[in-house]
């Protein structure tokens, strides 16, 4: 098994964070960069340190302190073009990573236009040019992050003029304020369900799936692919810059409020049916009719479901087949088949953070987004082709998934992140449990992709030896 001291900390433990910045860079001087990289290693947060930080925060809270403990984390990862630039050209064995996200944009369903036979996604310019790597820095506040960044920039010679590398984009995320802490911008509690990793997360919560280390770490048990030796204990990071149209989402819920309830309750119910959880986090599979905030916040119970109630298997009574959490982690929908279809290799470790301001009064009144906000989506896996890319393309964007449902109830698209080539086909069934065969027409998109990239987050020994070169 992997030694926690050898693995970057955001992968298998995760940073404790109020705020997080991602600094995307291009390498200008490969030789200089390789020389400096080992010097950055003492500044990199390992999984062992991230675990200690978590314990320290728990103790700090338990001791009754109200202030935030000063904590930060720093990790680094490289795209295929970045590895090429560094002269690291061995085949790492993941088609999606090697291709890069820009070439995958159309496959993922991102919107764009075809110019001269070539597809151009509606992405921000930075992601349409080469991004060689990303430094991810988290902390209790912005000044902690800035301090760590200044340190890393000095070591790597990250500079606009005559450095080894220069910044092409910086994206800042932060937890939402007050009671919305831990909730994403549509208002739903996030970060509830992540897989437990064998021999690392030894006390999984009820219902939490334990996966082999090789599903997240390259070269470990469960990773069937032949990898270069420098890839051991690294992980792929899929980064997505996803904007969320919050007032438009809220307005849709009000307009399509589920009948038989007050308009507000019906809107809330519809939102829950789309996500598969109530805003509190309570899963529909356990609380199908009414929110249960206590269940939502209880880690002993809020993940302990499988879509395995007898009535789940052929109906959408408790949770729509297309609900975001059911689409992206179908549990018993595949593992309960005879013979079972294993979902182990489809698991990803999610580490996103929201970005952008709270809704303004004007946005609420006009029911229109006027300021950019959304999710800096990040997930780790040992294979992007089997993980993020597969979940997006073969599940969220696939109307017939999950399989074996009543013939008149095609699940439809994941209403949150499912992307349809033809927007008129973007529908879901089962939004209203009392009219499960009715297809609800969804707007073209509420989650708008403005770019992203696939990165490889190397082990500590590999960083120390600058990929053994
Ligand atoms: Fe999703 N949301 O607010 O609706 N997600 N997600 N996600 N997501 C989850 O269970 C959301 C996105 C997964 O194990 C929750 O921890 C939003 C992408 C997976 O039961 C909520 C965006 C992909 C899970 C959201 C977004 C995924 C999951 C419930 C974009 C992969 C775990 C909290 C802006 C392609 C499912 C929780 C499980 C959970 C939302 C993106 C995947 C509330 C707003 C792109 C695997």
Short mmCIF file of C-alpha atoms and ligand atoms in Angstrom, two decimals:
data_model
loop_
_atom_site.label_atom_id
_atom_site.label_comp_id
_atom_site.label_asym_id
_atom_site.label_seq_id
_atom_site.Cartn_x
_atom_site.Cartn_y
_atom_site.Cartn_z
CA UNK A 1 0.00 0.00 0.00
CA UNK A 2 0.97 3.62 -0.48
CA UNK A 3 2.82 5.54 2.23
CA UNK A 4 0.88 8.72 3.08
CA UNK A 5 4.16 10.63 3.14
CA UNK A 6 4.65 9.85 -0.57
CA UNK A 7 1.28 11.04 -1.84
CA UNK A 8 0.15 14.62 -2.41
CA UNK A 9 -2.40 15.57 0.23
CA UNK A 10 -5.36 16.71 -1.83
CA UNK A 11 -5.65 13.29 -3.45
CA UNK A 12 -6.40 10.86 -0.68
CA UNK A 13 -7.02 12.94 2.42
CA UNK A 14 -8.11 16.29 0.99
CA UNK A 15 -7.28 19.79 2.11
CA UNK A 16 -9.17 21.42 4.93
CA UNK A 17 -10.11 24.69 3.33
CA UNK A 18 -12.13 27.88 3.52
CA UNK A 19 -10.53 29.19 0.40
CA UNK A 20 -8.51 27.72 -2.45
CA UNK A 21 -6.69 29.17 -5.44
CA UNK A 22 -5.63 27.34 -8.57
CA UNK A 23 -2.70 28.91 -10.39
CA UNK A 24 -2.43 27.63 -13.94
CA UNK A 25 0.98 28.09 -15.52
CA UNK A 26 3.06 27.59 -18.63
CA UNK A 27 6.66 26.45 -18.47
CA UNK A 28 9.14 28.65 -20.35
CA UNK A 29 12.45 27.17 -19.29
CA UNK A 30 12.16 23.40 -18.88
CA UNK A 31 15.69 22.86 -17.63
CA UNK A 32 15.42 25.59 -15.02
CA UNK A 33 12.02 24.32 -13.94
CA UNK A 34 13.27 20.74 -13.51
CA UNK A 35 16.15 22.00 -11.43
CA UNK A 36 13.89 23.96 -9.09
CA UNK A 37 11.10 21.38 -8.77
CA UNK A 38 12.84 19.25 -6.08
CA UNK A 39 13.28 22.41 -3.99
CA UNK A 40 9.50 22.84 -3.91
CA UNK A 41 9.03 19.41 -2.32
CA UNK A 42 9.43 20.53 1.32
CA UNK A 43 6.60 23.01 0.69
CA UNK A 44 4.22 20.41 -0.71
CA UNK A 45 1.49 19.14 1.57
CA UNK A 46 1.58 15.36 1.75
CA UNK A 47 -1.38 13.17 2.62
CA UNK A 48 0.25 12.58 6.02
CA UNK A 49 0.34 16.34 6.67
CA UNK A 50 -3.19 16.84 5.40
CA UNK A 51 -4.34 14.15 7.85
CA UNK A 52 -2.51 15.88 10.73
CA UNK A 53 -4.11 19.20 9.72
CA UNK A 54 -7.55 17.62 9.88
CA UNK A 55 -6.86 16.31 13.38
CA UNK A 56 -5.53 19.69 14.49
CA UNK A 57 -8.70 21.42 13.29
CA UNK A 58 -10.88 18.90 15.13
CA UNK A 59 -8.93 19.46 18.35
CA UNK A 60 -9.09 23.23 17.91
CA UNK A 61 -12.87 23.10 17.52
CA UNK A 62 -13.29 20.68 20.39
CA UNK A 63 -11.35 23.04 22.64
CA UNK A 64 -14.09 25.58 21.92
CA UNK A 65 -12.06 28.00 19.79
CA UNK A 66 -14.23 30.08 17.51
CA UNK A 67 -11.42 31.44 15.32
CA UNK A 68 -10.05 29.46 12.38
CA UNK A 69 -6.80 27.64 12.80
CA UNK A 70 -4.17 28.85 10.35
CA UNK A 71 -3.89 25.89 7.96
CA UNK A 72 -2.88 25.66 4.36
CA UNK A 73 -2.12 23.10 1.69
CA UNK A 74 -0.10 23.16 -1.52
CA UNK A 75 -0.02 20.63 -4.37
CA UNK A 76 1.19 20.66 -7.97
CA UNK A 77 0.11 18.77 -11.09
CA UNK A 78 1.01 18.70 -14.81
CA UNK A 79 -0.92 18.29 -18.04
CA UNK A 80 0.31 16.05 -20.86
CA UNK A 81 1.60 19.12 -22.70
CA UNK A 82 3.41 20.12 -19.50
CA UNK A 83 5.00 16.68 -19.20
CA UNK A 84 6.03 16.90 -22.86
CA UNK A 85 7.59 20.28 -22.21
CA UNK A 86 9.59 18.73 -19.35
CA UNK A 87 10.73 15.92 -21.64
CA UNK A 88 8.62 13.31 -19.85
CA UNK A 89 7.16 11.52 -22.83
CA UNK A 90 6.63 7.88 -21.71
CA UNK A 91 3.10 6.63 -22.32
CA UNK A 92 1.19 7.04 -19.07
CA UNK A 93 -1.65 4.86 -20.29
CA UNK A 94 -4.73 7.11 -20.13
CA UNK A 95 -6.18 8.21 -23.48
CA UNK A 96 -8.25 11.09 -22.05
CA UNK A 97 -5.27 12.55 -20.19
CA UNK A 98 -2.97 12.26 -23.19
CA UNK A 99 -5.52 13.92 -25.46
CA UNK A 100 -6.11 16.77 -23.03
CA UNK A 101 -9.46 18.29 -22.13
CA UNK A 102 -9.65 20.75 -25.03
CA UNK A 103 -9.66 17.90 -27.54
CA UNK A 104 -12.28 16.19 -25.36
CA UNK A 105 -14.58 19.24 -25.04
CA UNK A 106 -17.00 18.20 -27.77
CA UNK A 107 -17.08 14.62 -26.50
CA UNK A 108 -18.01 15.90 -23.04
CA UNK A 109 -20.89 17.81 -24.62
CA UNK A 110 -19.53 21.32 -24.03
CA UNK A 111 -21.19 23.97 -26.17
CA UNK A 112 -19.26 25.67 -28.95
CA UNK A 113 -19.16 26.28 -32.67
CA UNK A 114 -17.57 24.51 -35.59
CA UNK A 115 -15.33 26.81 -37.59
CA UNK A 116 -13.70 25.49 -40.74
CA UNK A 117 -14.53 21.94 -39.73
CA UNK A 118 -12.92 22.42 -36.31
CA UNK A 119 -14.89 22.48 -33.04
CA UNK A 120 -14.23 25.47 -30.79
CA UNK A 121 -15.81 25.26 -27.34
CA UNK A 122 -17.18 28.39 -25.66
CA UNK A 123 -14.27 28.36 -23.23
CA UNK A 124 -12.24 31.22 -21.80
CA UNK A 125 -9.04 31.81 -23.83
CA UNK A 126 -6.66 30.51 -21.14
CA UNK A 127 -8.01 26.96 -21.48
CA UNK A 128 -7.94 27.12 -25.28
CA UNK A 129 -4.17 27.58 -25.07
CA UNK A 130 -1.70 25.18 -23.56
CA UNK A 131 -1.78 24.98 -19.76
CA UNK A 132 1.27 23.05 -18.56
CA UNK A 133 0.45 22.72 -14.92
CA UNK A 134 -1.49 23.90 -11.90
CA UNK A 135 -0.52 24.79 -8.37
CA UNK A 136 -3.42 24.30 -5.98
CA UNK A 137 -3.19 26.23 -2.72
CA UNK A 138 -5.81 26.11 0.00
CA UNK A 139 -6.05 27.84 3.33
CA UNK A 140 -8.10 29.32 6.13
CA UNK A 141 -8.07 32.71 4.39
CA UNK A 142 -6.78 34.52 1.32
CA UNK A 143 -3.68 35.94 2.99
CA UNK A 144 -2.53 32.46 4.04
CA UNK A 145 -2.94 31.32 0.44
CA UNK A 146 -1.10 34.37 -0.91
CA UNK A 147 1.78 33.76 1.48
CA UNK A 148 2.16 30.17 0.30
CA UNK A 149 1.90 31.23 -3.32
CA UNK A 150 4.64 33.86 -2.95
CA UNK A 151 6.86 31.18 -1.47
CA UNK A 152 6.20 28.69 -4.28
CA UNK A 153 6.56 31.38 -6.96
CA UNK A 154 9.99 32.32 -5.59
CA UNK A 155 11.20 28.72 -5.56
CA UNK A 156 9.90 27.79 -9.01
CA UNK A 157 10.76 31.22 -10.47
CA UNK A 158 7.15 31.77 -11.49
CA UNK A 159 7.33 35.16 -13.10
CA UNK A 160 6.02 37.10 -16.09
CA UNK A 161 9.58 38.05 -17.04
CA UNK A 162 12.50 35.69 -17.54
CA UNK A 163 11.29 33.09 -15.08
CA UNK A 164 11.08 29.33 -15.46
CA UNK A 165 7.31 29.56 -15.79
CA UNK A 166 4.55 32.14 -15.80
CA UNK A 167 0.95 32.28 -14.61
CA UNK A 168 -1.70 32.13 -17.32
CA UNK A 169 -4.76 32.08 -15.08
CA UNK A 170 -5.63 32.18 -11.42
CA UNK A 171 -9.02 30.99 -10.16
CA UNK A 172 -10.02 31.70 -6.57
CA UNK A 173 -12.70 29.68 -4.82
CA UNK A 174 -14.13 29.95 -1.35
CA UNK A 175 -16.67 28.33 0.89
CA UNK A 176 -20.00 30.16 0.89
CA UNK A 177 -20.72 32.35 3.94
CA UNK A 178 -22.70 31.61 7.09
CA UNK A 179 -25.17 28.74 7.01
CA UNK A 180 -24.38 28.11 3.34
CA UNK A 181 -20.89 26.89 4.26
CA UNK A 182 -20.39 23.50 2.61
CA UNK A 183 -23.25 24.12 0.18
CA UNK A 184 -22.70 24.76 -3.52
CA UNK A 185 -24.36 27.72 -5.26
CA UNK A 186 -27.69 26.02 -6.07
CA UNK A 187 -27.94 25.61 -2.29
CA UNK A 188 -27.26 21.88 -1.85
CA UNK A 189 -24.89 20.46 0.75
CA UNK A 190 -21.90 19.05 -1.11
CA UNK A 191 -18.93 16.86 -0.28
CA UNK A 192 -21.01 14.21 1.45
CA UNK A 193 -20.26 11.15 -0.64
CA UNK A 194 -16.69 10.20 -1.48
CA UNK A 195 -15.38 6.65 -1.61
CA UNK A 196 -13.26 5.34 1.28
CA UNK A 197 -9.82 4.10 0.23
CA UNK A 198 -8.65 0.68 1.31
CA UNK A 199 -6.06 0.65 4.13
CA UNK A 200 -6.29 4.45 4.41
CA UNK A 201 -9.89 5.28 5.35
CA UNK A 202 -10.18 2.34 7.67
CA UNK A 203 -13.42 3.41 9.33
CA UNK A 204 -15.86 4.06 6.48
CA UNK A 205 -19.24 5.57 7.27
CA UNK A 206 -22.26 3.30 6.83
CA UNK A 207 -23.00 3.03 3.10
CA UNK A 208 -19.64 4.48 2.12
CA UNK A 209 -18.02 2.28 -0.49
CA UNK A 210 -14.42 1.15 0.08
CA UNK A 211 -12.38 1.02 -3.11
CA UNK A 212 -8.90 -0.38 -3.73
CA UNK A 213 -6.04 2.12 -3.69
CA UNK A 214 -5.42 1.61 -7.40
CA UNK A 215 -8.74 3.21 -8.31
CA UNK A 216 -7.25 6.52 -7.19
CA UNK A 217 -3.48 5.95 -7.21
CA UNK A 218 -1.62 4.81 -10.31
CA UNK A 219 0.30 1.57 -9.97
CA UNK A 220 -1.49 0.37 -6.83
CA UNK A 221 -3.73 -2.65 -6.34
CA UNK A 222 -6.78 -2.20 -8.60
CA UNK A 223 -5.02 -0.25 -11.35
CA UNK A 224 -4.75 -2.77 -14.20
CA UNK A 225 -2.76 -0.53 -16.56
CA UNK A 226 0.97 -0.74 -17.16
CA UNK A 227 2.47 2.61 -16.09
CA UNK A 228 5.94 4.16 -16.21
CA UNK A 229 7.69 3.72 -12.85
CA UNK A 230 7.54 7.49 -12.10
CA UNK A 231 3.72 7.31 -12.19
CA UNK A 232 3.44 5.18 -9.00
CA UNK A 233 1.35 6.89 -6.28
CA UNK A 234 0.35 9.73 -8.58
CA UNK A 235 -3.24 10.48 -9.53
CA UNK A 236 -5.07 12.22 -12.35
CA UNK A 237 -6.86 15.46 -11.58
CA UNK A 238 -9.80 16.43 -13.79
CA UNK A 239 -10.40 20.15 -13.41
CA UNK A 240 -13.56 21.82 -14.74
CA UNK A 241 -14.43 25.53 -14.67
CA UNK A 242 -18.21 25.28 -14.29
CA UNK A 243 -20.48 28.32 -14.10
CA UNK A 244 -23.90 27.93 -12.48
CA UNK A 245 -26.97 29.94 -13.54
CA UNK A 246 -28.51 30.16 -10.09
CA UNK A 247 -31.42 32.64 -10.54
CA UNK A 248 -32.44 30.84 -13.74
CA UNK A 249 -32.35 27.49 -11.91
CA UNK A 250 -34.48 28.88 -9.05
CA UNK A 251 -36.93 30.41 -11.51
CA UNK A 252 -37.33 27.12 -13.36
CA UNK A 253 -38.07 25.31 -10.10
CA UNK A 254 -40.80 27.85 -9.24
CA UNK A 255 -42.34 27.60 -12.72
CA UNK A 256 -42.35 23.81 -12.68
CA UNK A 257 -43.19 23.39 -9.03
CA UNK A 258 -44.49 19.86 -8.30
CA UNK A 259 -48.28 20.02 -7.89
CA UNK A 260 -50.15 19.16 -4.70
CA UNK A 261 -47.87 21.28 -2.50
CA UNK A 262 -47.44 25.00 -1.92
CA UNK A 263 -45.51 26.55 -4.86
CA UNK A 264 -42.44 26.98 -2.66
CA UNK A 265 -42.57 23.42 -1.32
CA UNK A 266 -43.18 22.08 -4.82
CA UNK A 267 -40.15 23.98 -6.11
CA UNK A 268 -37.99 22.64 -3.32
CA UNK A 269 -39.24 19.12 -4.00
CA UNK A 270 -38.43 19.45 -7.71
CA UNK A 271 -34.89 20.63 -6.87
CA UNK A 272 -34.44 17.63 -4.60
CA UNK A 273 -35.78 15.29 -7.32
CA UNK A 274 -33.19 16.69 -9.74
CA UNK A 275 -30.25 16.30 -7.38
CA UNK A 276 -31.36 13.16 -5.50
CA UNK A 277 -30.77 14.93 -2.20
CA UNK A 278 -32.54 17.74 -0.39
CA UNK A 279 -30.62 20.96 0.14
CA UNK A 280 -29.79 19.73 3.65
CA UNK A 281 -28.03 16.70 2.14
CA UNK A 282 -30.75 14.22 3.14
CA UNK A 283 -30.93 11.59 0.36
CA UNK A 284 -34.30 11.13 -1.36
CA UNK A 285 -33.82 7.40 -1.16
CA UNK A 286 -34.16 7.67 2.64
CA UNK A 287 -36.36 10.79 2.82
CA UNK A 288 -38.47 10.59 -0.34
CA UNK A 289 -41.25 12.99 0.57
CA UNK A 290 -39.95 15.53 3.04
CA UNK A 291 -36.60 17.05 3.93
CA UNK A 292 -34.97 15.73 7.09
CA UNK A 293 -32.15 18.13 8.01
CA UNK A 294 -30.99 15.98 10.89
CA UNK A 295 -30.49 13.08 8.50
CA UNK A 296 -28.78 15.46 6.06
CA UNK A 297 -26.06 16.37 8.53
CA UNK A 298 -25.57 12.92 10.05
CA UNK A 299 -22.60 11.15 8.41
CA UNK A 300 -23.67 7.89 10.06
CA UNK A 301 -26.86 7.92 7.99
CA UNK A 302 -26.67 10.37 5.07
CA UNK A 303 -24.85 7.99 2.73
CA UNK A 304 -26.40 4.75 3.85
CA UNK A 305 -28.59 3.95 0.86
CA UNK A 306 -28.31 1.90 -2.33
CA UNK A 307 -31.50 2.50 -4.41
CA UNK A 308 -32.23 -1.04 -3.33
CA UNK A 309 -35.69 -0.65 -1.80
CA UNK A 310 -37.90 -3.03 -3.81
CA UNK A 311 -39.87 -0.10 -5.22
CA UNK A 312 -36.67 1.64 -6.39
CA UNK A 313 -35.77 -1.01 -8.84
CA UNK A 314 -38.61 -0.54 -11.27
CA UNK A 315 -40.06 2.83 -10.29
CA UNK A 316 -39.01 6.39 -9.65
CA UNK A 317 -41.12 6.68 -6.52
CA UNK A 318 -38.28 7.46 -4.15
CA UNK A 319 -35.65 8.97 -6.45
CA UNK A 320 -35.65 9.67 -10.21
CA UNK A 321 -33.32 7.49 -12.25
CA UNK A 322 -31.84 10.69 -13.72
CA UNK A 323 -31.21 12.46 -10.39
CA UNK A 324 -27.63 13.81 -10.33
CA UNK A 325 -26.38 11.60 -7.51
CA UNK A 326 -28.07 8.48 -8.93
CA UNK A 327 -26.63 9.10 -12.42
CA UNK A 328 -23.12 9.75 -11.16
CA UNK A 329 -23.08 6.93 -8.59
CA UNK A 330 -25.79 4.43 -9.53
CA UNK A 331 -25.01 2.03 -6.67
CA UNK A 332 -27.52 -0.88 -6.76
CA UNK A 333 -28.74 0.13 -10.25
CA UNK A 334 -25.63 -1.65 -11.56
CA UNK A 335 -24.29 -3.61 -8.61
CA UNK A 336 -27.73 -5.10 -7.92
CA UNK A 337 -28.08 -6.57 -11.40
CA UNK A 338 -27.80 -10.27 -12.00
CA UNK A 339 -24.91 -10.68 -12.69
CA UNK A 340 -23.76 -7.48 -10.96
CA UNK A 341 -21.89 -4.80 -12.90
CA UNK A 342 -19.07 -3.49 -10.73
CA UNK A 343 -18.86 0.28 -10.37
CA UNK A 344 -15.55 0.25 -8.50
CA UNK A 345 -13.45 1.66 -11.35
CA UNK A 346 -16.01 4.49 -11.85
CA UNK A 347 -15.36 6.06 -8.49
CA UNK A 348 -13.80 9.50 -8.27
CA UNK A 349 -12.63 11.51 -5.29
CA UNK A 350 -14.31 14.94 -5.47
CA UNK A 351 -12.51 18.04 -4.14
CA UNK A 352 -14.28 21.05 -5.66
CA UNK A 353 -14.92 24.47 -4.17
CA UNK A 354 -17.47 27.16 -5.12
CA UNK A 355 -16.39 30.44 -6.71
CA UNK A 356 -18.08 33.78 -7.18
CA UNK A 357 -20.30 36.03 -5.08
CA UNK A 358 -23.63 35.35 -3.43
CA UNK A 359 -26.72 36.33 -5.43
CA UNK A 360 -27.36 40.07 -5.49
CA UNK A 361 -30.81 41.54 -4.93
CA UNK A 362 -30.83 42.65 -8.56
CA UNK A 363 -30.15 39.12 -9.79
CA UNK A 364 -32.95 37.76 -7.62
CA UNK A 365 -35.36 40.43 -8.92
CA UNK A 366 -34.40 40.04 -12.57
CA UNK A 367 -34.07 36.22 -12.28
CA UNK A 368 -30.95 36.55 -14.36
CA UNK A 369 -27.29 35.87 -13.68
CA UNK A 370 -25.31 39.11 -13.75
CA UNK A 371 -22.12 37.93 -12.01
CA UNK A 372 -20.17 34.76 -12.66
CA UNK A 373 -20.40 32.02 -10.02
CA UNK A 374 -20.18 28.26 -9.96
CA UNK A 375 -17.97 25.39 -9.01
CA UNK A 376 -14.25 24.85 -9.49
CA UNK A 377 -14.85 21.15 -9.97
CA UNK A 378 -11.91 18.88 -9.19
CA UNK A 379 -11.76 15.12 -8.97
CA UNK A 380 -8.99 12.54 -8.64
CA UNK A 381 -8.82 9.04 -10.13
CA UNK A 382 -6.24 6.64 -11.54
CA UNK A 383 -7.82 6.82 -14.99
CA UNK A 384 -9.79 9.76 -16.42
CA UNK A 385 -11.09 7.66 -19.31
CA UNK A 386 -12.78 5.32 -16.81
CA UNK A 387 -13.58 7.96 -14.22
CA UNK A 388 -14.63 11.56 -14.91
CA UNK A 389 -14.87 11.22 -18.69
CA UNK A 390 -16.96 8.06 -18.46
CA UNK A 391 -19.31 9.45 -15.82
CA UNK A 392 -19.92 12.61 -17.88
CA UNK A 393 -20.25 10.96 -21.30
CA UNK A 394 -21.69 7.50 -20.66
CA UNK A 395 -23.86 8.29 -17.65
CA UNK A 396 -24.80 11.98 -17.19
CA UNK A 397 -25.18 12.64 -20.94
CA UNK A 398 -26.81 9.27 -21.74
CA UNK A 399 -30.63 9.31 -21.64
CA UNK A 400 -30.87 5.50 -21.38
CA UNK A 401 -28.75 5.27 -18.26
CA UNK A 402 -29.27 3.67 -15.73
CA UNK A 403 -30.50 0.57 -17.57
CA UNK A 404 -33.46 -1.82 -17.27
CA UNK A 405 -36.27 0.51 -16.47
CA UNK A 406 -39.95 0.40 -17.41
CA UNK A 407 -40.04 0.91 -21.18
CA UNK A 408 -42.10 4.09 -20.97
CA UNK A 409 -39.70 5.72 -18.50
CA UNK A 410 -36.43 6.55 -20.23
CA UNK A 411 -34.40 8.20 -17.43
CA UNK A 412 -33.24 11.16 -19.57
CA UNK A 413 -30.35 13.51 -18.84
CA UNK A 414 -28.74 14.31 -15.52
CA UNK A 415 -30.62 17.60 -15.01
CA UNK A 416 -27.66 19.22 -13.22
CA UNK A 417 -24.64 18.39 -15.39
CA UNK A 418 -25.98 16.28 -18.30
CA UNK A 419 -25.22 17.89 -21.66
CA UNK A 420 -27.24 17.20 -24.83
CA UNK A 421 -26.00 17.81 -28.37
CA UNK A 422 -29.60 18.73 -29.27
CA UNK A 423 -30.96 20.88 -26.41
CA UNK A 424 -34.59 19.97 -27.20
CA UNK A 425 -33.75 16.39 -26.22
CA UNK A 426 -32.60 17.46 -22.75
CA UNK A 427 -35.45 16.03 -20.70
CA UNK A 428 -35.82 13.83 -17.63
CA UNK A 429 -38.59 11.50 -16.54
CA UNK A 430 -39.78 10.99 -12.99
CA UNK A 431 -39.40 14.61 -11.88
CA UNK A 432 -42.91 14.33 -10.44
CA UNK A 433 -43.22 10.97 -8.67
CA UNK A 434 -46.95 10.92 -9.38
CA UNK A 435 -46.37 11.31 -13.13
CA UNK A 436 -43.25 9.24 -13.64
CA UNK A 437 -43.73 8.75 -17.38
CA UNK A 438 -43.93 12.49 -18.07
CA UNK A 439 -40.80 14.00 -19.57
CA UNK A 440 -39.84 17.35 -18.13
CA UNK A 441 -38.18 19.61 -20.70
CA UNK A 442 -35.00 21.10 -19.21
CA UNK A 443 -33.27 24.29 -20.35
CA UNK A 444 -30.15 23.91 -22.52
CA UNK A 445 -27.93 24.19 -19.45
CA UNK A 446 -27.64 25.54 -15.91
CA UNK A 447 -24.09 24.39 -15.50
CA UNK A 448 -21.98 26.02 -18.18
CA UNK A 449 -18.48 24.75 -18.89
CA UNK A 450 -15.94 27.48 -19.57
CA UNK A 451 -12.97 25.17 -19.74
CA UNK A 452 -10.67 22.93 -17.79
CA UNK A 453 -7.77 20.56 -18.21
CA UNK A 454 -6.62 17.09 -17.20
CA UNK A 455 -3.56 16.96 -14.94
CA UNK A 456 -1.30 14.37 -13.37
CA UNK A 457 -0.46 14.89 -9.72
CA UNK A 458 2.86 13.05 -9.15
CA UNK A 459 4.11 11.34 -6.00
CA UNK A 460 6.55 13.09 -3.67
CA UNK A 461 9.53 10.86 -4.70
CA UNK A 462 8.81 11.62 -8.36
CA UNK A 463 8.76 15.37 -7.68
CA UNK A 464 11.96 15.03 -5.67
CA UNK A 465 13.76 13.42 -8.59
CA UNK A 466 12.05 15.73 -11.14
CA UNK A 467 10.58 12.65 -12.85
CA UNK A 468 13.92 10.86 -12.55
CA UNK A 469 15.44 13.08 -15.17
FE1 LIG B 1 -21.93 16.53 -8.51
N1 LIG B 1 -25.15 19.83 -7.14
O1 LIG B 1 -25.13 20.76 -6.41
O2 LIG B 1 -26.19 19.50 -7.69
N2 LIG B 1 -23.01 16.81 -6.80
N3 LIG B 1 -22.24 18.47 -9.01
N4 LIG B 1 -20.71 16.30 -10.14
N5 LIG B 1 -21.48 14.65 -7.94
C1 LIG B 1 -23.14 15.89 -5.79
O3 LIG B 1 -23.21 13.41 -2.39
C2 LIG B 1 -23.10 19.36 -8.42
C3 LIG B 1 -20.38 17.25 -11.05
C4 LIG B 1 -20.75 13.72 -8.67
O4 LIG B 1 -21.79 9.20 -4.39
C5 LIG B 1 -24.00 16.42 -4.78
O5 LIG B 1 -21.44 14.58 -1.81
C6 LIG B 1 -23.00 20.64 -9.11
C7 LIG B 1 -19.64 16.68 -12.14
C8 LIG B 1 -20.62 12.48 -7.91
O6 LIG B 1 -23.93 9.51 -4.31
C9 LIG B 1 -24.39 17.66 -5.20
C10 LIG B 1 -22.06 20.48 -10.10
C11 LIG B 1 -19.54 15.33 -11.86
C12 LIG B 1 -21.30 12.69 -6.73
C13 LIG B 1 -23.78 17.91 -6.49
C14 LIG B 1 -21.60 19.12 -10.04
C15 LIG B 1 -20.18 15.12 -10.58
C16 LIG B 1 -21.83 14.05 -6.77
C17 LIG B 1 -24.42 15.72 -3.48
C18 LIG B 1 -21.53 21.46 -11.10
C19 LIG B 1 -18.87 14.24 -12.65
C20 LIG B 1 -21.46 11.69 -5.59
C21 LIG B 1 -23.33 15.78 -2.44
C22 LIG B 1 -21.59 22.75 -10.97
C23 LIG B 1 -18.93 14.14 -13.94
C24 LIG B 1 -22.69 10.85 -5.78
C25 LIG B 1 -22.61 14.49 -2.20
C26 LIG B 1 -22.80 9.76 -4.74
C27 LIG B 1 -22.56 14.63 -5.75
C28 LIG B 1 -23.98 19.03 -7.34
C29 LIG B 1 -20.70 18.58 -10.91
C30 LIG B 1 -20.23 13.91 -9.92
C31 LIG B 1 -25.31 18.55 -4.38
C32 LIG B 1 -23.76 21.91 -8.82
C33 LIG B 1 -19.11 17.43 -13.36
C34 LIG B 1 -19.88 11.22 -8.35
#
